[in-house]
Coordinates of C-alpha atoms in Angstrom, one line a residue:
Chain A
M5 CA 190.4 306.7 257.5
A6 CA 192.6 303.5 258.2
T7 CA 194.6 303.9 255.1
L8 CA 196.9 306.6 256.6
H9 CA 199.0 303.8 258.2
G10 CA 197.0 301.1 256.9
W11 CA 198.8 301.2 253.6
R12 CA 201.8 299.2 255.7
A13 CA 199.4 296.0 255.2
A14 CA 201.3 295.9 251.7
R15 CA 204.3 294.4 253.5
V16 CA 202.4 291.3 254.5
T17 CA 203.4 289.1 251.6
P18 CA 207.0 290.3 250.9
L19 CA 207.8 289.8 254.7
G20 CA 206.3 286.4 254.6
E21 CA 208.5 285.7 251.8
L22 CA 211.6 287.2 253.4
Y23 CA 211.0 285.1 256.4
T24 CA 210.9 281.9 254.3
P25 CA 214.4 281.7 252.6
P26 CA 213.8 278.3 250.8
R27 CA 211.4 280.0 249.0
I28 CA 213.7 282.5 247.8
T29 CA 216.2 280.1 246.7
A30 CA 213.7 278.3 244.9
A31 CA 212.5 281.3 243.1
V32 CA 216.0 282.0 242.2
L33 CA 216.6 278.7 240.8
R34 CA 213.3 278.5 239.0
L35 CA 213.7 281.9 237.3
T36 CA 217.3 281.0 236.3
V37 CA 216.2 277.6 234.8
Q38 CA 213.2 279.1 233.1
I39 CA 215.3 281.8 231.7
V40 CA 218.1 279.6 230.4
L41 CA 215.6 277.0 228.9
V42 CA 213.3 279.9 227.2
A43 CA 216.2 281.4 225.6
S44 CA 217.6 278.1 224.3
L45 CA 214.5 277.1 223.1
W46 CA 214.0 280.2 221.0
H47 CA 217.8 280.3 219.9
G48 CA 216.9 276.5 218.5
L49 CA 213.8 277.7 216.9
Y50 CA 215.4 280.3 215.1
A51 CA 218.5 278.1 214.1
H52 CA 217.8 277.8 210.3
T53 CA 215.8 281.1 209.9
G54 CA 216.5 284.7 210.2
T55 CA 212.6 285.8 210.7
T56 CA 209.6 284.2 211.6
A57 CA 206.1 285.8 211.7
G58 CA 207.8 288.9 211.3
L59 CA 209.8 288.9 214.3
T60 CA 213.5 288.5 214.4
R61 CA 215.6 286.0 216.5
D62 CA 216.7 288.7 219.1
Q63 CA 213.1 290.0 219.2
A64 CA 211.6 286.6 219.8
V65 CA 214.1 285.9 222.4
T66 CA 213.7 289.2 224.2
Y67 CA 209.9 288.9 224.1
A68 CA 210.0 285.2 225.7
V69 CA 212.4 286.0 228.6
L70 CA 210.6 289.3 229.3
A71 CA 207.6 287.2 229.5
V72 CA 209.2 285.0 232.0
L73 CA 210.3 287.7 234.2
A74 CA 207.0 289.7 234.2
S75 CA 205.1 286.5 235.0
R76 CA 207.3 286.7 238.0
L77 CA 205.3 289.8 239.3
R78 CA 202.4 287.7 240.8
E79 CA 203.8 284.3 241.2
L80 CA 204.1 284.1 245.2
D81 CA 203.4 281.3 247.1
Q82 CA 200.4 282.5 249.2
Y83 CA 199.0 279.2 249.4
A84 CA 202.0 278.0 251.7
A85 CA 201.2 281.3 253.8
R86 CA 197.7 280.1 254.3
D87 CA 196.8 283.6 253.1
T88 CA 194.7 282.9 250.1
V89 CA 191.0 283.8 250.2
V90 CA 190.0 280.4 249.5
Q91 CA 191.9 279.4 252.8
H92 CA 190.4 282.3 254.7
L93 CA 186.9 281.2 253.8
H94 CA 187.9 277.4 254.2
Y95 CA 189.3 278.0 257.8
G96 CA 186.5 280.8 258.9
T97 CA 189.2 283.3 259.2
I98 CA 187.8 285.6 256.6
V99 CA 185.6 287.3 259.4
Y100 CA 188.4 289.1 260.3
W101 CA 188.8 290.9 257.2
Y102 CA 185.3 292.3 258.0
L103 CA 186.3 293.2 261.6
R104 CA 188.8 295.7 260.9
P105 CA 188.8 299.3 260.0
L106 CA 190.4 298.7 257.0
P107 CA 187.7 297.4 254.3
P108 CA 188.5 293.8 252.9
H109 CA 188.6 295.3 249.5
R110 CA 191.1 297.8 250.4
Y111 CA 193.2 295.2 252.5
Y112 CA 193.1 292.9 249.6
A113 CA 194.3 295.8 247.2
L114 CA 197.2 296.8 249.5
R115 CA 198.4 293.3 249.8
A116 CA 198.5 293.0 246.2
L117 CA 200.3 295.9 245.7
G118 CA 202.8 294.8 248.1
E119 CA 203.2 291.4 246.3
Q120 CA 203.6 293.3 243.0
L121 CA 206.2 295.6 244.1
Y122 CA 208.2 292.7 245.6
G123 CA 207.7 290.8 242.5
F124 CA 208.9 293.8 240.5
A125 CA 212.0 293.8 242.5
W126 CA 212.8 290.4 241.2
A127 CA 211.9 291.1 237.8
L128 CA 213.8 294.0 237.5
T129 CA 216.7 292.5 239.1
G130 CA 216.5 289.8 236.4
Y131 CA 216.1 292.1 233.6
V132 CA 219.2 294.0 234.5
I133 CA 221.1 290.9 234.5
C134 CA 219.7 289.8 231.4
L135 CA 220.3 292.9 229.6
A136 CA 223.9 293.1 230.8
A137 CA 224.5 289.3 229.8
G138 CA 223.1 290.2 226.2
V139 CA 220.1 287.9 226.6
V140 CA 217.5 290.6 226.0
E141 CA 217.8 293.5 223.9
P142 CA 217.2 297.0 225.2
P143 CA 214.3 299.1 224.2
G144 CA 214.2 300.9 220.9
S145 CA 214.0 304.4 222.3
A146 CA 213.0 306.5 225.5
A147 CA 209.4 306.8 224.1
V148 CA 209.3 302.9 223.9
T149 CA 210.6 302.7 227.3
G150 CA 207.7 305.2 228.8
V151 CA 205.1 303.5 226.7
F152 CA 206.1 300.1 227.7
A153 CA 206.4 301.0 231.4
L154 CA 203.0 302.4 231.1
S155 CA 201.5 299.6 229.4
L156 CA 203.0 297.3 231.8
L157 CA 201.6 299.1 234.6
L158 CA 198.1 298.7 233.0
G159 CA 198.7 295.1 232.1
Q160 CA 199.5 294.4 235.7
W161 CA 196.3 296.4 236.9
V162 CA 194.3 294.1 234.5
L163 CA 195.8 291.3 236.0
Y164 CA 195.1 292.1 239.5
Y165 CA 191.4 292.4 238.6
V166 CA 191.5 289.2 236.9
M167 CA 192.9 287.3 239.8
L168 CA 190.6 289.1 242.1
L169 CA 187.6 288.0 240.3
I170 CA 188.7 284.4 240.5
D171 CA 189.4 285.1 244.4
Q172 CA 185.9 286.5 244.6
L173 CA 184.4 283.5 243.1
C174 CA 185.2 281.4 246.2
F175 CA 182.4 283.3 248.0
W176 CA 179.9 281.6 246.1
T177 CA 182.0 278.3 245.3
L178 CA 184.0 277.6 248.3
R179 CA 186.8 276.2 245.9
N180 CA 188.4 278.0 243.4
D181 CA 191.4 275.6 242.5
A182 CA 189.9 274.4 239.1
A183 CA 189.3 278.1 238.2
I184 CA 192.8 279.1 239.0
M185 CA 194.5 276.1 237.2
I186 CA 192.0 277.4 234.2
L187 CA 193.1 280.8 234.8
I188 CA 196.8 280.2 234.9
F189 CA 196.7 278.3 231.8
A190 CA 194.6 280.8 230.0
Q191 CA 196.5 283.7 231.4
N192 CA 199.7 282.0 230.0
L193 CA 198.4 280.9 226.6
L194 CA 196.3 284.1 225.8
S195 CA 198.8 286.8 227.0
G196 CA 201.5 285.3 225.0
V197 CA 203.7 283.9 227.7
Y198 CA 203.8 280.4 226.4
A199 CA 204.5 281.9 222.8
P200 CA 204.1 285.4 221.1
L201 CA 200.1 285.7 220.2
W202 CA 201.2 286.3 216.4
F203 CA 202.1 282.6 216.1
F204 CA 198.6 281.8 216.6
P205 CA 195.7 281.2 213.9
D206 CA 193.4 284.2 213.3
W207 CA 190.4 282.6 214.9
F208 CA 192.4 282.5 218.1
L209 CA 193.5 285.9 217.9
T210 CA 189.9 286.9 217.4
L211 CA 188.9 285.2 220.4
S212 CA 191.6 286.5 222.5
A213 CA 190.7 290.1 221.5
F214 CA 187.6 289.8 223.4
L215 CA 189.4 288.5 226.5
P216 CA 191.4 290.6 228.9
F217 CA 194.4 288.4 229.0
Q218 CA 196.4 289.9 226.1
A219 CA 196.1 293.5 227.6
T220 CA 198.0 291.8 230.7
L221 CA 201.4 291.1 229.0
S222 CA 201.3 290.7 225.2
V223 CA 200.5 294.4 224.6
P224 CA 203.4 295.6 226.7
L225 CA 205.8 293.2 225.6
S226 CA 204.9 293.6 222.1
L227 CA 205.3 297.4 222.6
Y228 CA 209.0 296.7 223.9
V229 CA 210.1 294.6 221.1
G230 CA 208.6 296.8 218.4
R231 CA 206.0 294.4 217.3
I232 CA 203.3 297.1 218.0
P233 CA 204.6 300.4 216.7
L234 CA 204.3 303.5 218.8
S235 CA 201.8 304.9 216.5
D236 CA 199.4 302.2 217.7
A237 CA 200.3 302.5 221.2
G238 CA 197.7 305.1 222.2
A239 CA 194.9 302.6 221.1
Q240 CA 196.3 299.7 223.0
L241 CA 196.9 301.7 226.1
A242 CA 193.2 303.0 225.9
L243 CA 192.0 299.4 225.4
Q244 CA 194.0 298.3 228.4
A245 CA 192.7 301.2 230.3
A246 CA 189.3 300.3 229.5
W247 CA 189.8 296.6 230.8
V248 CA 190.9 298.2 233.9
V249 CA 187.6 300.2 234.1
A250 CA 185.4 297.5 233.3
L251 CA 186.9 294.9 235.7
S252 CA 187.1 297.6 238.5
L253 CA 183.3 298.0 238.0
V254 CA 182.7 294.3 237.9
T255 CA 184.8 293.4 241.0
R256 CA 183.5 296.4 243.2
F257 CA 180.0 295.1 242.7
L258 CA 181.2 291.6 243.5
W259 CA 182.6 292.9 246.8
R260 CA 179.4 294.2 248.1
R261 CA 177.7 290.9 247.0
A262 CA 180.6 288.9 248.6
A263 CA 180.0 290.5 252.1
R264 CA 176.6 289.0 252.3
R265 CA 178.2 285.7 251.7
V266 CA 180.7 285.9 254.3
V267 CA 178.6 284.3 257.2
S268 CA 177.3 281.5 255.2
Q269 CA 180.7 280.6 254.1
G270 CA 182.6 279.4 257.2
G271 CA 182.4 282.9 259.1
Chain B
M30 CA 176.4 303.8 277.6
I31 CA 179.9 304.3 276.0
G32 CA 181.0 300.5 276.2
S33 CA 177.6 298.7 276.5
I34 CA 175.8 296.4 274.2
E35 CA 172.1 296.9 273.7
V36 CA 170.0 294.2 272.0
R37 CA 166.4 294.8 271.2
G38 CA 164.1 292.1 269.7
L39 CA 167.1 290.8 267.4
S40 CA 166.2 287.9 264.9
R41 CA 167.9 286.2 261.9
T42 CA 166.4 284.1 259.7
F43 CA 168.3 282.0 257.1
H44 CA 167.0 280.5 254.0
T45 CA 168.6 277.2 252.9
T46 CA 168.0 274.6 250.4
V47 CA 167.1 271.3 251.4
R48 CA 169.1 268.5 249.6
R49 CA 167.0 265.4 249.4
P50 CA 168.8 262.1 249.9
G51 CA 169.8 259.7 247.3
F52 CA 170.9 260.1 243.5
T53 CA 167.3 260.8 242.5
G54 CA 166.9 263.2 245.3
A55 CA 170.1 265.1 244.5
L56 CA 168.8 265.3 241.0
R57 CA 165.3 266.5 242.2
S58 CA 167.1 269.1 244.2
L59 CA 169.0 270.5 241.4
V60 CA 165.8 270.9 239.2
N61 CA 163.5 271.6 242.0
P62 CA 165.1 272.9 244.8
E63 CA 163.2 272.8 248.0
R64 CA 163.8 275.9 250.3
A65 CA 163.7 276.1 254.1
V66 CA 163.5 278.8 256.5
K67 CA 165.7 278.4 259.5
H68 CA 165.3 281.0 262.5
A69 CA 168.8 281.0 264.2
V70 CA 167.8 283.9 266.3
S71 CA 164.5 284.7 267.5
D72 CA 163.5 287.9 269.1
I73 CA 166.2 288.4 271.7
T74 CA 166.5 291.1 274.1
F75 CA 169.4 291.9 276.7
D76 CA 171.8 294.5 277.8
V77 CA 175.4 294.0 278.9
S78 CA 176.5 297.2 281.1
Q79 CA 180.0 298.9 280.5
G80 CA 182.7 296.7 282.4
E81 CA 180.6 293.6 282.8
L82 CA 181.2 290.2 281.7
L83 CA 178.5 288.4 280.3
A84 CA 178.4 284.6 279.5
L85 CA 176.2 283.8 276.7
L86 CA 175.5 280.2 276.9
G87 CA 173.5 277.5 275.0
P88 CA 173.9 274.1 273.4
N89 CA 175.6 273.8 270.0
G90 CA 173.5 275.4 267.2
A91 CA 171.6 277.5 269.9
G92 CA 172.4 280.7 268.1
K93 CA 175.1 282.1 270.1
S94 CA 177.6 282.6 267.3
T95 CA 174.9 284.1 265.0
T96 CA 174.2 286.4 267.7
I97 CA 177.8 287.5 268.1
K98 CA 178.0 287.8 264.4
M99 CA 175.3 290.7 264.3
L100 CA 176.8 292.2 267.1
T101 CA 180.1 292.3 265.5
G102 CA 178.6 293.6 262.2
I103 CA 179.5 290.6 260.1
L104 CA 175.9 289.9 259.8
T105 CA 172.8 292.1 259.2
P106 CA 169.8 291.1 261.5
T107 CA 166.6 290.3 259.8
S108 CA 164.6 292.3 262.3
G109 CA 165.3 294.0 265.8
E110 CA 168.2 296.5 266.5
A111 CA 171.6 296.2 268.2
R112 CA 174.1 298.9 269.5
V113 CA 177.4 298.2 270.5
A114 CA 179.0 301.1 272.2
G115 CA 176.4 303.1 270.8
V116 CA 177.2 302.0 267.2
V117 CA 174.6 300.2 265.1
P118 CA 177.4 297.5 264.1
Y119 CA 175.9 296.4 261.0
R120 CA 175.0 299.8 259.7
E121 CA 178.5 301.2 260.4
R122 CA 180.9 298.4 260.1
E123 CA 184.1 300.4 260.2
R124 CA 183.5 302.6 263.2
N125 CA 182.4 299.5 265.0
A126 CA 185.5 297.8 264.1
R127 CA 187.5 300.6 266.3
N128 CA 185.3 299.8 269.2
I129 CA 185.4 296.3 269.2
G130 CA 188.0 293.3 269.5
A131 CA 187.0 289.5 268.7
V132 CA 188.2 286.2 268.9
F133 CA 186.5 283.3 267.3
G134 CA 187.8 280.1 268.8
Q135 CA 190.7 278.5 267.1
R136 CA 190.4 280.7 264.2
T137 CA 193.4 283.0 264.3
Q138 CA 193.8 286.6 262.7
L139 CA 197.5 286.5 263.0
W140 CA 199.6 286.0 259.8
W141 CA 200.6 282.5 259.5
D142 CA 204.0 282.9 258.0
L143 CA 205.0 286.1 260.0
P144 CA 206.5 286.2 263.7
V145 CA 203.8 287.1 266.2
R146 CA 205.5 290.7 266.6
E147 CA 205.2 291.6 263.0
S148 CA 201.5 290.5 263.0
F149 CA 200.9 292.9 266.1
A150 CA 202.8 295.8 264.3
I151 CA 200.5 295.1 261.2
L152 CA 197.3 295.5 263.3
R153 CA 198.9 298.3 265.0
D154 CA 199.2 300.0 261.4
I155 CA 195.6 299.2 260.5
Y156 CA 194.2 300.3 263.7
E157 CA 196.5 303.3 263.6
V158 CA 197.7 302.9 267.1
P159 CA 200.7 305.0 268.1
R160 CA 203.8 303.1 268.5
A161 CA 204.6 304.2 272.1
E162 CA 201.0 303.1 273.1
H163 CA 201.3 300.0 271.2
A164 CA 204.6 299.2 273.0
A165 CA 203.1 299.7 276.5
R166 CA 199.8 297.9 275.8
L167 CA 202.1 294.9 274.7
R168 CA 204.2 295.2 277.9
E169 CA 201.0 295.0 279.9
F170 CA 199.7 292.0 277.8
D171 CA 203.0 290.5 278.3
D172 CA 203.0 290.6 282.2
I173 CA 200.0 288.2 282.1
L174 CA 200.4 286.2 278.9
E175 CA 204.0 285.7 278.8
L176 CA 203.8 286.4 275.3
S177 CA 207.7 287.6 274.9
T178 CA 208.9 284.0 275.2
F179 CA 207.3 283.3 271.9
W180 CA 206.4 286.6 269.9
D181 CA 209.5 286.0 267.7
T182 CA 208.4 282.6 266.3
R183 CA 206.3 282.6 263.5
V184 CA 202.7 281.9 264.0
R185 CA 202.6 278.4 262.2
H186 CA 205.2 277.2 264.8
L187 CA 203.0 278.0 267.8
S188 CA 201.1 275.8 270.1
L189 CA 197.5 276.2 270.2
G190 CA 197.7 277.9 273.7
Q191 CA 200.0 280.3 272.7
R192 CA 198.4 281.2 269.5
V193 CA 195.2 281.9 271.4
R194 CA 197.2 283.9 274.0
C195 CA 198.4 285.9 271.1
D196 CA 195.1 286.1 269.3
L197 CA 193.5 287.5 272.5
A198 CA 196.4 290.1 272.6
A199 CA 195.9 290.8 269.0
A200 CA 192.2 291.4 269.5
L201 CA 192.8 294.0 272.3
L202 CA 195.9 295.9 271.0
H203 CA 193.7 298.8 269.7
D204 CA 192.1 299.2 273.2
P205 CA 188.5 298.3 272.2
M206 CA 185.7 299.1 274.8
V207 CA 184.0 295.7 274.1
V208 CA 185.1 292.5 273.5
F209 CA 183.6 289.5 271.8
L210 CA 185.0 286.0 272.7
D211 CA 183.5 283.1 270.8
E212 CA 184.9 280.0 272.7
P213 CA 188.4 281.2 273.2
T214 CA 189.8 278.4 275.3
I215 CA 188.5 275.3 273.3
G216 CA 191.2 272.9 273.6
M217 CA 193.6 274.4 275.8
D218 CA 195.3 272.9 278.8
V219 CA 194.3 274.0 282.3
V220 CA 197.3 276.3 283.0
V221 CA 196.8 278.3 279.8
K222 CA 193.2 278.3 280.5
E223 CA 193.7 280.0 283.8
Q224 CA 196.3 282.2 282.3
V225 CA 193.5 283.5 279.9
R226 CA 191.0 283.8 282.6
E227 CA 193.4 286.0 284.7
F228 CA 193.9 288.1 281.6
L229 CA 190.1 288.5 281.0
R230 CA 189.5 289.3 284.5
H231 CA 192.1 292.1 284.5
Q232 CA 190.8 293.5 281.4
V233 CA 187.1 293.8 282.8
E234 CA 188.0 294.7 286.2
E235 CA 191.2 297.1 285.6
R236 CA 190.5 298.0 282.3
G237 CA 186.8 298.4 282.5
R238 CA 186.2 296.4 279.3
T239 CA 182.8 295.1 278.3
V240 CA 183.1 291.4 277.6
L241 CA 180.5 289.1 275.8
L242 CA 181.8 285.4 276.1
T243 CA 180.6 282.2 274.7
T244 CA 181.8 278.9 276.1
H245 CA 180.9 275.3 277.0
D246 CA 183.4 275.4 280.0
M247 CA 181.4 275.9 283.1
T248 CA 184.5 276.3 285.2
E249 CA 185.2 279.4 282.9
V250 CA 181.7 280.8 283.4
E251 CA 181.8 280.2 287.2
R252 CA 185.3 282.0 287.5
L253 CA 184.5 284.9 285.0
A254 CA 180.9 285.8 284.7
E255 CA 178.2 287.0 287.2
R256 CA 175.6 287.0 284.9
V257 CA 174.7 284.6 282.2
V258 CA 172.2 284.8 279.1
L259 CA 171.0 281.5 278.1
I260 CA 169.6 280.8 274.7
N261 CA 168.2 277.8 273.0
H262 CA 166.8 277.0 269.5
G263 CA 167.5 280.9 268.9
R264 CA 165.3 282.0 271.7
L265 CA 166.4 283.6 275.0
V266 CA 165.5 281.2 277.9
L267 CA 167.0 283.0 280.7
D268 CA 169.0 286.1 281.8
G269 CA 170.3 286.2 285.3
T270 CA 172.8 285.9 287.7
L271 CA 174.5 282.6 288.6
D272 CA 173.1 282.5 291.8
E273 CA 169.5 282.8 290.4
I274 CA 170.4 280.0 287.9
R275 CA 171.5 277.9 290.6
R276 CA 168.4 278.2 292.7
R277 CA 166.2 277.7 289.7
F278 CA 168.0 274.6 288.2
G279 CA 170.5 273.7 290.7
S280 CA 168.2 271.3 293.0
T281 CA 170.2 268.2 291.9
W282 CA 171.8 267.6 295.2
Q283 CA 171.8 264.0 296.9
V284 CA 172.0 263.4 300.6
R285 CA 173.8 260.0 301.2
A286 CA 173.3 258.5 304.4
T287 CA 174.4 255.2 306.3
L288 CA 171.7 253.7 308.4
A289 CA 172.5 252.4 311.9
D290 CA 170.0 249.6 311.3
P291 CA 170.2 248.2 307.7
H292 CA 166.8 246.9 308.1
T293 CA 165.0 250.3 309.0
P294 CA 162.2 250.9 306.5
V295 CA 163.0 253.9 304.4
G296 CA 160.3 256.2 302.6
P297 CA 160.0 259.5 300.9
L298 CA 160.2 262.7 302.9
P299 CA 158.3 266.0 302.1
G300 CA 160.0 267.1 298.9
I301 CA 162.7 264.4 298.9
V302 CA 162.5 260.9 297.2
L303 CA 164.6 258.0 297.9
V304 CA 167.1 257.6 294.7
R305 CA 168.3 254.1 295.5
R306 CA 169.1 251.8 298.6
D307 CA 171.8 249.3 298.9
G308 CA 171.8 247.6 302.4
P309 CA 172.3 250.5 305.1
Q310 CA 173.4 252.9 302.3
V311 CA 170.4 255.0 301.2
V312 CA 170.7 258.1 298.7
F313 CA 168.0 260.8 298.7
G314 CA 167.3 263.6 296.1
P315 CA 165.0 266.4 295.4
D316 CA 161.4 265.7 294.5
G317 CA 160.2 268.3 292.1
P318 CA 159.9 272.0 292.1
A319 CA 158.9 271.9 295.7
A320 CA 162.1 270.1 297.1
P321 CA 163.9 271.8 300.0
T322 CA 167.2 273.1 300.0
V323 CA 170.1 270.7 300.6
H324 CA 170.8 272.0 304.0
T325 CA 166.8 271.4 304.8
A326 CA 167.1 267.9 303.5
L327 CA 169.8 267.0 305.6
K328 CA 168.2 268.1 308.8
L329 CA 165.0 266.2 307.7
V330 CA 166.9 262.9 307.0
I331 CA 169.0 263.2 310.3
E332 CA 165.8 263.8 312.4
R333 CA 163.8 261.2 310.6
Y334 CA 166.4 258.2 310.7
E335 CA 169.1 257.2 312.9
V336 CA 172.4 257.2 310.6
T337 CA 176.1 256.7 311.4
G338 CA 177.3 258.5 308.6
V339 CA 176.1 261.5 306.0
A340 CA 177.4 263.1 303.1
V341 CA 176.2 265.6 300.5
D342 CA 176.6 266.1 297.0
E343 CA 175.6 269.3 295.4
A344 CA 175.3 269.9 291.7
D345 CA 178.1 271.8 290.2
L346 CA 177.4 274.5 287.5
E347 CA 177.8 271.7 284.6
D348 CA 175.0 270.0 286.2
V349 CA 173.0 273.1 286.6
M350 CA 173.3 274.0 283.1
R351 CA 172.5 270.8 282.0
A352 CA 169.1 270.9 283.7
A353 CA 168.9 274.2 282.4
Y354 CA 169.4 272.9 278.6
V355 CA 167.0 270.0 279.4
H356 CA 164.4 272.2 280.8
A357 CA 164.8 274.6 277.9
N358 CA 164.4 271.9 275.2
A359 CA 161.4 270.6 276.9
E360 CA 159.8 274.1 276.8
A361 CA 160.9 274.3 273.3
V362 CA 158.7 271.0 272.5

């Protein structure tokens, strides 16, 4: 089993980032600007009202800022590192994924785990600063903190599978640029990064309920700000877990099919 | 045998869609696609012994890379069987991966944004090579490939020659018994090529690794391989030593002579044809399969004509292989 030390492959992306200081500077600047703008926007929107869509100003700002921080978890520049699946297929280097004792699906998962942990360090640092600066509210109770952490973990797991699905598409389509653009927009819109989902009309919420996106961010953030009460947390966590299981089955099937496509796609 | 390659009746067929030309054709292809069958490799059989370096040669599209992909386990054959170090590569991919190393031309397996040494360390972890062993092997590779002068540089900043040397080292860091090299020196300068050849010679002669090499560089073949397998249109055309191939296809010599009397009438000799004449300068070449060796031809020319000067041009391996390719193509037609 190559996983004994193979787990260290998780360091690939964080190391690449650390060896490229301009990317770190850019991340700091971008995150700062985004948080300042988002906080200002929601403060502005609540300037003449105390509560909108059942949410207070502080809840709304907390939600929006946490959404910006959480989206940082998987926003690393793999394209610049020439380490995306589409690039490996384009350059024919994907064959090496199939020539190592660490199977491609496990390598992909480990690499994603490293990214996620690196992104988490950023998000946590940003959260602590925002909390200290009073930009975000602390969670309502220890129980909320625990449920939020579990829900965030499941949400990131769902997001991992959604992104994997898009990457697996490349084995058949060769390109996934359009799919990624749609994914980023859909993910940000339907997971509530742009705006909390309760601001949208009912038909939109119904549509969103059939897609995995709200399980990624909307659910954990809603639990954090109290929009979803703790009494409903069990059902929401179960739904997130169901998405994890369903997507893991689909992606496992696609990995097997993708192995047959390796050679014809530039291998 | 532990580090050997056995290939028996290996075939691979691809099913592709034929795209019709033009707008209408493209539309028709969408509605009613026409399927075509391509036999990339057909019934190939050969062996490579442990510690042998075999050159797998053939023109572009001959089926060399498809063969290597089947032997590395990336591709499953349509029929036939292959064993690499005792393992059927396409059935036991992970087990096979521990026994083999591979370099595919200019495609690097190193991580673009990381210094080379970090890439090596990640591969060490993936292959679970003990740290001391890894360090010792790096030192050994560094002695010949001079990696330490640039192994702290990020891969994206390496020259092609530096990158290929690193890729060779990366492919061998886990001490594989069998190494597949698909045009490893393509696009490299002569100095680096020689360095790579020395490295490969060392790996074969001192470490006993089995190497299957594909290349279009005949100097490389001449310097490294004793045995050659030639494939064309997916079929094995020839399996033999370089000497055998030279004997069979290498009769492309020329004897150039300067006649003492420019008006001497010149005609053909047994198995020898007059290629051209320019005053006293005459050039003879072989005439068909019954042509004599270059030494006999030289003797015949000197005996028959009074000459003031004589020179011999023997075909190099490039010419020999060209003749072999032409012969293979003619047989395929």
